[in-house]
Each structure stands twice: as structure tokens, then as C-alpha cells.
Amino acid sequence: MSWFSTFTNSSIGKKIFMALSGLFLSLFLIIHLIGNLTLFGGPDLFNGYVSVLSSMKPLVRFIEAILTMIFLVHIVNGIRITLENRKATPNKYLSDKANENSSFFSRNMGLTGSIIFIFLIVHLQTFWYQFQVQHDDGQFFNIVIDNTIGFGNIFVTLLYSIAMVLLSFHLRHGFQSAFQTFGIRYNKYGKLIEWVSVFFWLIIPLGFLTIPVYFGFIKGGF
């Protein structure tokens, strides 16, 4: 296993694991968004959707365990890459004028990733946890619009909205970096990849953003 350890600790190894984990998480976002959009169908549709997932709890728990491992791989490698980049450029990119050659978000992937991680923790402590606790009641829709932990709370709505905007920027640079790592960003498939990436970094976060906007700002009356 020494070759595997050497590979995972190499610069290219970290970037490949970062890219692969990011792509897998992006695919998960599609499934998660489809489920979340059932909120617009009303309480019966959404409660029914969550109840179906609850009836397949062993499978759901297995998938959650896999997702947790992928998240950890993504986070750990993200931290390692960020620290290595800072160590390699101790003068904060003054030598190559990165402020002029790159965007704020491309230079601060660690920052946006950290804020998204904080949102994820809050999300798990509120919606996900309450879904488990109130499983027998089946009133999942009411949890989402609750005035304390749901979109009836202006702070929850704002946090969710800000996180989705940051997720968009994070995914945009992430996709560029991932396909550049695989060496296929500028080949004949470059244009296709660019269009596919737009779906992930723009359409998917925008879909999630419609939820707090509608249930918090519009329906909630903020």
C-alpha cells in the first residue's frame, strides 16, 4: 500500500481526490434538489416523499455513510491543498499578482468551503435531526416552514440563501479546477464541459435558492 500512500500524499493525488469527491458531491446535489423541490407540491407530496425515504432507512443510512466519507475526503484534501498553496506563496501572491489574475472566489475556495461546511452543520442540526426525531408524526413539511428552525426564521432563511450563493461560486471554480486536473478542460470537449458545468454551478444552486426565497421571503412575508 506504500504506492497508494505516496500517491494520496502527492500534489496530483490530492487534486485528483479533491476533483473526484467534488464531482460525486455535485451528482448528489441533483438528487437532493429533486427531493427538495417537492416542497412546492405542498405538505402531502413532501411528507410522502420523506416518508418513502424513511421506509428505506437502512439503504439511506448506507448512502449517508458513503456521502460522509466523500465529504471528509473533499474537506481534508481541500485543507491540505490550501495550506500547501499558502506555504508555497508566503507573500500572499504578491510575486505573481494573483489579485489581478484571478477572482476573489478562486483565491478563497477554502473560505467559501468553510462557510458552506458551517451551513451544512446547521442544516444537519436542524432539518435532518428534526426529521429523525419527528419521524412518527410525519409532519416534515411543518418542520421546513417552522418559525424556529425552518424558513419561518429570517436567520435560517438568510443563512440558507447566502450558502447557496457561495455554493454557486464554489462549484464554478471547482468544476474548472477538476477538469483542468483531469487534463480535459481545453480539449475538444471543452465547450461541452463548460455547458455541463453551468448546469451544476448555476442551475442547481438557483434551484435550491428558490426554496428559501419562496418559503421565507415570499410566503413567509419577510
PDB file of C-alpha atoms in Angstrom:
ATOM      1  CA  MET A   1       0.000   0.000   0.000  1.00  0.00           C
ATOM      2  CA  SER A   2       3.047   2.279   0.012  1.00  0.00           C
ATOM      3  CA  TRP A   3       2.311   3.330  -3.569  1.00  0.00           C
ATOM      4  CA  PHE A   4      -1.210   4.368  -2.556  1.00  0.00           C
ATOM      5  CA  SER A   5       0.073   6.381   0.406  1.00  0.00           C
ATOM      6  CA  THR A   6       2.666   8.030  -1.824  1.00  0.00           C
ATOM      7  CA  PHE A   7       0.025   8.866  -4.415  1.00  0.00           C
ATOM      8  CA  THR A   8      -2.501  10.285  -1.918  1.00  0.00           C
ATOM      9  CA  ASN A   9       0.196  12.497  -0.395  1.00  0.00           C
ATOM     10  CA  SER A  10       1.448  13.764  -3.721  1.00  0.00           C
ATOM     11  CA  SER A  11       0.250  17.057  -5.166  1.00  0.00           C
ATOM     12  CA  ILE A  12      -1.526  15.439  -8.111  1.00  0.00           C
ATOM     13  CA  GLY A  13      -3.040  12.779  -5.828  1.00  0.00           C
ATOM     14  CA  LYS A  14      -4.620  15.385  -3.557  1.00  0.00           C
ATOM     15  CA  LYS A  15      -6.011  17.258  -6.555  1.00  0.00           C
ATOM     16  CA  ILE A  16      -7.454  14.107  -8.134  1.00  0.00           C
ATOM     17  CA  PHE A  17      -9.185  13.068  -4.901  1.00  0.00           C
ATOM     18  CA  MET A  18     -10.414  16.638  -4.495  1.00  0.00           C
ATOM     19  CA  ALA A  19     -11.804  16.646  -8.030  1.00  0.00           C
ATOM     20  CA  LEU A  20     -13.433  13.195  -7.838  1.00  0.00           C
ATOM     21  CA  SER A  21     -15.044  13.837  -4.445  1.00  0.00           C
ATOM     22  CA  GLY A  22     -16.328  17.201  -5.669  1.00  0.00           C
ATOM     23  CA  LEU A  23     -17.898  15.634  -8.758  1.00  0.00           C
ATOM     24  CA  PHE A  24     -19.586  12.904  -6.701  1.00  0.00           C
ATOM     25  CA  LEU A  25     -20.991  15.512  -4.315  1.00  0.00           C
ATOM     26  CA  SER A  26     -22.250  17.515  -7.287  1.00  0.00           C
ATOM     27  CA  LEU A  27     -24.171  14.472  -8.524  1.00  0.00           C
ATOM     28  CA  PHE A  28     -25.701  14.085  -5.072  1.00  0.00           C
ATOM     29  CA  LEU A  29     -26.907  17.691  -5.252  1.00  0.00           C
ATOM     30  CA  ILE A  30     -29.104  16.785  -8.238  1.00  0.00           C
ATOM     31  CA  ILE A  31     -30.887  14.046  -6.301  1.00  0.00           C
ATOM     32  CA  HIS A  32     -31.185  16.208  -3.190  1.00  0.00           C
ATOM     33  CA  LEU A  33     -32.615  19.111  -5.180  1.00  0.00           C
ATOM     34  CA  ILE A  34     -35.250  16.934  -6.886  1.00  0.00           C
ATOM     35  CA  GLY A  35     -36.439  15.793  -3.473  1.00  0.00           C
ATOM     36  CA  ASN A  36     -36.427  19.306  -2.009  1.00  0.00           C
ATOM     37  CA  LEU A  37     -38.445  20.710  -4.889  1.00  0.00           C
ATOM     38  CA  THR A  38     -41.379  18.507  -3.816  1.00  0.00           C
ATOM     39  CA  LEU A  39     -41.913  21.213  -1.184  1.00  0.00           C
ATOM     40  CA  PHE A  40     -43.622  23.250  -3.896  1.00  0.00           C
ATOM     41  CA  GLY A  41     -46.151  20.427  -4.274  1.00  0.00           C
ATOM     42  CA  GLY A  42     -47.461  21.056  -0.772  1.00  0.00           C
ATOM     43  CA  PRO A  43     -47.420  19.183   2.559  1.00  0.00           C
ATOM     44  CA  ASP A  44     -48.858  15.892   1.293  1.00  0.00           C
ATOM     45  CA  LEU A  45     -46.330  15.483  -1.521  1.00  0.00           C
ATOM     46  CA  PHE A  46     -43.310  16.439   0.578  1.00  0.00           C
ATOM     47  CA  ASN A  47     -44.398  14.429   3.635  1.00  0.00           C
ATOM     48  CA  GLY A  48     -44.993  11.442   1.357  1.00  0.00           C
ATOM     49  CA  TYR A  49     -41.553  11.830  -0.210  1.00  0.00           C
ATOM     50  CA  VAL A  50     -39.765  11.918   3.172  1.00  0.00           C
ATOM     51  CA  SER A  51     -41.883   9.017   4.436  1.00  0.00           C
ATOM     52  CA  VAL A  52     -40.771   6.893   1.481  1.00  0.00           C
ATOM     53  CA  LEU A  53     -37.132   7.661   2.308  1.00  0.00           C
ATOM     54  CA  SER A  54     -37.807   6.793   5.956  1.00  0.00           C
ATOM     55  CA  SER A  55     -39.196   3.407   4.928  1.00  0.00           C
ATOM     56  CA  MET A  56     -35.825   2.659   3.286  1.00  0.00           C
ATOM     57  CA  LYS A  57     -33.773   3.729   6.286  1.00  0.00           C
ATOM     58  CA  PRO A  58     -31.027   1.032   6.060  1.00  0.00           C
ATOM     59  CA  LEU A  59     -30.288   1.993   2.451  1.00  0.00           C
ATOM     60  CA  VAL A  60     -30.481   5.703   3.253  1.00  0.00           C
ATOM     61  CA  ARG A  61     -28.093   5.263   6.197  1.00  0.00           C
ATOM     62  CA  PHE A  62     -25.636   3.404   3.969  1.00  0.00           C
ATOM     63  CA  ILE A  63     -25.744   6.203   1.375  1.00  0.00           C
ATOM     64  CA  GLU A  64     -25.315   8.800   4.131  1.00  0.00           C
ATOM     65  CA  ALA A  65     -22.220   6.944   5.382  1.00  0.00           C
ATOM     66  CA  ILE A  66     -20.738   6.964   1.874  1.00  0.00           C
ATOM     67  CA  LEU A  67     -21.534  10.676   1.497  1.00  0.00           C
ATOM     68  CA  THR A  68     -19.899  11.407   4.842  1.00  0.00           C
ATOM     69  CA  MET A  69     -16.698   9.688   3.720  1.00  0.00           C
ATOM     70  CA  ILE A  70     -16.728  11.612   0.431  1.00  0.00           C
ATOM     71  CA  PHE A  71     -17.269  14.886   2.316  1.00  0.00           C
ATOM     72  CA  LEU A  72     -14.337  14.089   4.602  1.00  0.00           C
ATOM     73  CA  VAL A  73     -12.079  13.280   1.641  1.00  0.00           C
ATOM     74  CA  HIS A  74     -13.101  16.563  -0.007  1.00  0.00           C
ATOM     75  CA  ILE A  75     -12.636  18.631   3.146  1.00  0.00           C
ATOM     76  CA  VAL A  76      -9.321  17.083   4.197  1.00  0.00           C
ATOM     77  CA  ASN A  77      -7.775  17.409   0.748  1.00  0.00           C
ATOM     78  CA  GLY A  78      -9.160  20.932   0.417  1.00  0.00           C
ATOM     79  CA  ILE A  79      -7.427  21.932   3.656  1.00  0.00           C
ATOM     80  CA  ARG A  80      -4.177  20.227   2.613  1.00  0.00           C
ATOM     81  CA  ILE A  81      -4.153  21.928  -0.788  1.00  0.00           C
ATOM     82  CA  THR A  82      -4.965  25.336   0.731  1.00  0.00           C
ATOM     83  CA  LEU A  83      -2.178  25.039   3.307  1.00  0.00           C
ATOM     84  CA  GLU A  84       0.321  23.922   0.669  1.00  0.00           C
ATOM     85  CA  ASN A  85      -0.632  26.825  -1.586  1.00  0.00           C
ATOM     86  CA  ARG A  86      -0.185  29.307   1.247  1.00  0.00           C
ATOM     87  CA  LYS A  87       3.144  27.761   2.184  1.00  0.00           C
ATOM     88  CA  ALA A  88       4.300  27.973  -1.414  1.00  0.00           C
ATOM     89  CA  THR A  89       3.287  31.652  -1.628  1.00  0.00           C
ATOM     90  CA  PRO A  90       4.006  33.171   1.811  1.00  0.00           C
ATOM     91  CA  ASN A  91       3.833  36.709   0.447  1.00  0.00           C
ATOM     92  CA  LYS A  92       0.153  36.270  -0.413  1.00  0.00           C
ATOM     93  CA  TYR A  93       0.651  36.046  -4.152  1.00  0.00           C
ATOM     94  CA  LEU A  94       2.462  39.386  -4.426  1.00  0.00           C
ATOM     95  CA  SER A  95       5.069  37.859  -6.664  1.00  0.00           C
ATOM     96  CA  ASP A  96       2.601  36.772  -9.366  1.00  0.00           C
ATOM     97  CA  LYS A  97      -0.082  39.440  -8.769  1.00  0.00           C
ATOM     98  CA  ALA A  98      -2.834  36.879  -8.205  1.00  0.00           C
ATOM     99  CA  ASN A  99      -5.275  39.609  -7.227  1.00  0.00           C
ATOM    100  CA  GLU A 100      -5.134  40.834 -10.815  1.00  0.00           C
ATOM    101  CA  ASN A 101      -5.086  37.431 -12.497  1.00  0.00           C
ATOM    102  CA  SER A 102      -7.773  35.571 -10.572  1.00  0.00           C
ATOM    103  CA  SER A 103     -11.162  36.190  -8.987  1.00  0.00           C
ATOM    104  CA  PHE A 104     -11.802  36.619  -5.277  1.00  0.00           C
ATOM    105  CA  PHE A 105     -13.632  33.288  -5.115  1.00  0.00           C
ATOM    106  CA  SER A 106     -10.925  31.341  -6.922  1.00  0.00           C
ATOM    107  CA  ARG A 107      -8.405  32.642  -4.380  1.00  0.00           C
ATOM    108  CA  ASN A 108     -10.671  31.878  -1.430  1.00  0.00           C
ATOM    109  CA  MET A 109     -12.058  28.407  -2.107  1.00  0.00           C
ATOM    110  CA  GLY A 110     -11.093  27.464   1.449  1.00  0.00           C
ATOM    111  CA  LEU A 111     -13.161  30.345   2.841  1.00  0.00           C
ATOM    112  CA  THR A 112     -16.285  29.625   0.794  1.00  0.00           C
ATOM    113  CA  GLY A 113     -15.894  25.918   1.509  1.00  0.00           C
ATOM    114  CA  SER A 114     -15.677  26.638   5.255  1.00  0.00           C
ATOM    115  CA  ILE A 115     -18.849  28.741   5.226  1.00  0.00           C
ATOM    116  CA  ILE A 116     -20.680  26.039   3.264  1.00  0.00           C
ATOM    117  CA  PHE A 117     -19.447  23.479   5.813  1.00  0.00           C
ATOM    118  CA  ILE A 118     -20.823  25.610   8.671  1.00  0.00           C
ATOM    119  CA  PHE A 119     -24.151  25.784   6.824  1.00  0.00           C
ATOM    120  CA  LEU A 120     -24.104  22.007   6.409  1.00  0.00           C
ATOM    121  CA  ILE A 121     -23.613  21.511  10.161  1.00  0.00           C
ATOM    122  CA  VAL A 122     -26.528  23.861  10.913  1.00  0.00           C
ATOM    123  CA  HIS A 123     -28.606  22.118   8.259  1.00  0.00           C
ATOM    124  CA  LEU A 124     -27.972  18.713   9.847  1.00  0.00           C
ATOM    125  CA  GLN A 125     -28.654  20.009  13.357  1.00  0.00           C
ATOM    126  CA  THR A 126     -31.998  21.479  12.315  1.00  0.00           C
ATOM    127  CA  PHE A 127     -33.836  19.870   9.379  1.00  0.00           C
ATOM    128  CA  TRP A 128     -32.112  16.478   9.288  1.00  0.00           C
ATOM    129  CA  TYR A 129     -32.115  15.977  13.063  1.00  0.00           C
ATOM    130  CA  GLN A 130     -35.753  17.029  13.435  1.00  0.00           C
ATOM    131  CA  PHE A 131     -36.763  14.727  10.596  1.00  0.00           C
ATOM    132  CA  GLN A 132     -35.334  11.836  12.624  1.00  0.00           C
ATOM    133  CA  VAL A 133     -36.899  12.959  15.926  1.00  0.00           C
ATOM    134  CA  GLN A 134     -40.361  13.636  14.486  1.00  0.00           C
ATOM    135  CA  HIS A 135     -40.406  10.624  12.220  1.00  0.00           C
ATOM    136  CA  ASP A 136     -43.552   9.144  13.826  1.00  0.00           C
ATOM    137  CA  ASP A 137     -45.509  12.375  13.440  1.00  0.00           C
ATOM    138  CA  GLY A 138     -44.778  12.638   9.732  1.00  0.00           C
ATOM    139  CA  GLN A 139     -45.204  16.422   9.686  1.00  0.00           C
ATOM    140  CA  PHE A 140     -41.970  17.069   7.823  1.00  0.00           C
ATOM    141  CA  PHE A 141     -43.356  19.977   5.815  1.00  0.00           C
ATOM    142  CA  ASN A 142     -44.160  21.876   9.015  1.00  0.00           C
ATOM    143  CA  ILE A 143     -40.553  21.483  10.166  1.00  0.00           C
ATOM    144  CA  VAL A 144     -39.313  23.154   6.980  1.00  0.00           C
ATOM    145  CA  ILE A 145     -41.527  26.226   7.451  1.00  0.00           C
ATOM    146  CA  ASP A 146     -41.175  26.294  11.252  1.00  0.00           C
ATOM    147  CA  ASN A 147     -40.645  29.706  12.861  1.00  0.00           C
ATOM    148  CA  THR A 148     -37.748  28.445  14.982  1.00  0.00           C
ATOM    149  CA  ILE A 149     -35.594  26.169  12.844  1.00  0.00           C
ATOM    150  CA  GLY A 150     -37.265  26.497   9.446  1.00  0.00           C
ATOM    151  CA  PHE A 151     -37.798  29.165   6.840  1.00  0.00           C
ATOM    152  CA  GLY A 152     -40.148  30.981   9.190  1.00  0.00           C
ATOM    153  CA  ASN A 153     -36.940  32.136  10.878  1.00  0.00           C
ATOM    154  CA  ILE A 154     -35.290  35.010   8.989  1.00  0.00           C
ATOM    155  CA  PHE A 155     -31.797  33.971  10.126  1.00  0.00           C
ATOM    156  CA  VAL A 156     -32.228  30.414   8.826  1.00  0.00           C
ATOM    157  CA  THR A 157     -33.555  31.785   5.552  1.00  0.00           C
ATOM    158  CA  LEU A 158     -30.649  34.207   5.176  1.00  0.00           C
ATOM    159  CA  LEU A 159     -28.046  31.567   6.043  1.00  0.00           C
ATOM    160  CA  TYR A 160     -29.547  29.127   3.523  1.00  0.00           C
ATOM    161  CA  SER A 161     -29.680  31.826   0.826  1.00  0.00           C
ATOM    162  CA  ILE A 162     -26.112  33.036   1.389  1.00  0.00           C
ATOM    163  CA  ALA A 163     -24.830  29.449   1.445  1.00  0.00           C
ATOM    164  CA  MET A 164     -26.454  28.715  -1.922  1.00  0.00           C
ATOM    165  CA  VAL A 165     -24.895  31.814  -3.494  1.00  0.00           C
ATOM    166  CA  LEU A 166     -21.470  30.819  -2.162  1.00  0.00           C
ATOM    167  CA  LEU A 167     -22.065  27.237  -3.313  1.00  0.00           C
ATOM    168  CA  SER A 168     -22.561  28.558  -6.834  1.00  0.00           C
ATOM    169  CA  PHE A 169     -19.208  30.348  -6.855  1.00  0.00           C
ATOM    170  CA  HIS A 170     -17.523  27.393  -5.151  1.00  0.00           C
ATOM    171  CA  LEU A 171     -18.832  24.973  -7.774  1.00  0.00           C
ATOM    172  CA  ARG A 172     -17.911  27.273 -10.645  1.00  0.00           C
ATOM    173  CA  HIS A 173     -14.244  27.366  -9.750  1.00  0.00           C
ATOM    174  CA  GLY A 174     -14.355  23.757  -8.563  1.00  0.00           C
ATOM    175  CA  PHE A 175     -15.502  22.461 -11.937  1.00  0.00           C
ATOM    176  CA  GLN A 176     -12.822  24.461 -13.737  1.00  0.00           C
ATOM    177  CA  SER A 177     -10.151  23.078 -11.409  1.00  0.00           C
ATOM    178  CA  ALA A 178     -11.467  19.497 -11.582  1.00  0.00           C
ATOM    179  CA  PHE A 179     -11.421  19.217 -15.356  1.00  0.00           C
ATOM    180  CA  GLN A 180      -8.110  21.034 -15.512  1.00  0.00           C
ATOM    181  CA  THR A 181      -6.755  18.367 -13.136  1.00  0.00           C
ATOM    182  CA  PHE A 182      -8.025  15.657 -15.496  1.00  0.00           C
ATOM    183  CA  GLY A 183      -6.433  17.487 -18.428  1.00  0.00           C
ATOM    184  CA  ILE A 184      -9.666  17.789 -20.434  1.00  0.00           C
ATOM    185  CA  ARG A 185     -10.672  21.378 -19.800  1.00  0.00           C
ATOM    186  CA  TYR A 186      -9.162  22.746 -23.002  1.00  0.00           C
ATOM    187  CA  ASN A 187      -9.566  19.802 -25.379  1.00  0.00           C
ATOM    188  CA  LYS A 188     -12.288  19.245 -27.992  1.00  0.00           C
ATOM    189  CA  TYR A 189     -14.819  18.529 -25.239  1.00  0.00           C
ATOM    190  CA  GLY A 190     -14.077  21.817 -23.502  1.00  0.00           C
ATOM    191  CA  LYS A 191     -17.205  23.575 -24.757  1.00  0.00           C
ATOM    192  CA  LEU A 192     -19.457  20.694 -23.725  1.00  0.00           C
ATOM    193  CA  ILE A 193     -17.856  20.561 -20.296  1.00  0.00           C
ATOM    194  CA  GLU A 194     -18.368  24.295 -19.943  1.00  0.00           C
ATOM    195  CA  TRP A 195     -22.114  23.949 -20.649  1.00  0.00           C
ATOM    196  CA  VAL A 196     -22.460  20.990 -18.273  1.00  0.00           C
ATOM    197  CA  SER A 197     -20.660  22.924 -15.550  1.00  0.00           C
ATOM    198  CA  VAL A 198     -23.142  25.804 -15.961  1.00  0.00           C
ATOM    199  CA  PHE A 199     -25.929  23.371 -15.045  1.00  0.00           C
ATOM    200  CA  PHE A 200     -24.134  22.451 -11.819  1.00  0.00           C
ATOM    201  CA  TRP A 201     -22.806  25.824 -10.675  1.00  0.00           C
ATOM    202  CA  LEU A 202     -25.782  27.936 -11.769  1.00  0.00           C
ATOM    203  CA  ILE A 203     -28.975  25.915 -12.252  1.00  0.00           C
ATOM    204  CA  ILE A 204     -28.587  23.593  -9.246  1.00  0.00           C
ATOM    205  CA  PRO A 205     -27.783  26.336  -6.655  1.00  0.00           C
ATOM    206  CA  LEU A 206     -30.507  28.514  -8.199  1.00  0.00           C
ATOM    207  CA  GLY A 207     -32.971  25.665  -7.741  1.00  0.00           C
ATOM    208  CA  PHE A 208     -32.043  25.380  -4.065  1.00  0.00           C
ATOM    209  CA  LEU A 209     -32.223  29.161  -3.695  1.00  0.00           C
ATOM    210  CA  THR A 210     -35.860  29.241  -4.838  1.00  0.00           C
ATOM    211  CA  ILE A 211     -36.816  27.366  -1.660  1.00  0.00           C
ATOM    212  CA  PRO A 212     -35.765  29.970   0.963  1.00  0.00           C
ATOM    213  CA  VAL A 213     -36.807  32.808  -1.351  1.00  0.00           C
ATOM    214  CA  TYR A 214     -40.334  31.431  -1.712  1.00  0.00           C
ATOM    215  CA  PHE A 215     -40.978  29.936   1.728  1.00  0.00           C
ATOM    216  CA  GLY A 216     -39.074  32.611   3.621  1.00  0.00           C
ATOM    217  CA  PHE A 217     -39.190  35.923   1.754  1.00  0.00           C
ATOM    218  CA  ILE A 218     -42.365  35.497  -0.300  1.00  0.00           C
ATOM    219  CA  LYS A 219     -44.663  33.135   1.592  1.00  0.00           C
ATOM    220  CA  GLY A 220     -43.115  33.919   4.956  1.00  0.00           C
ATOM    221  CA  GLY A 221     -43.500  37.645   4.381  1.00  0.00           C
ATOM    222  CA  PHE A 222     -40.035  38.822   5.396  1.00  0.00           C
TER     223      PHE A 222
END
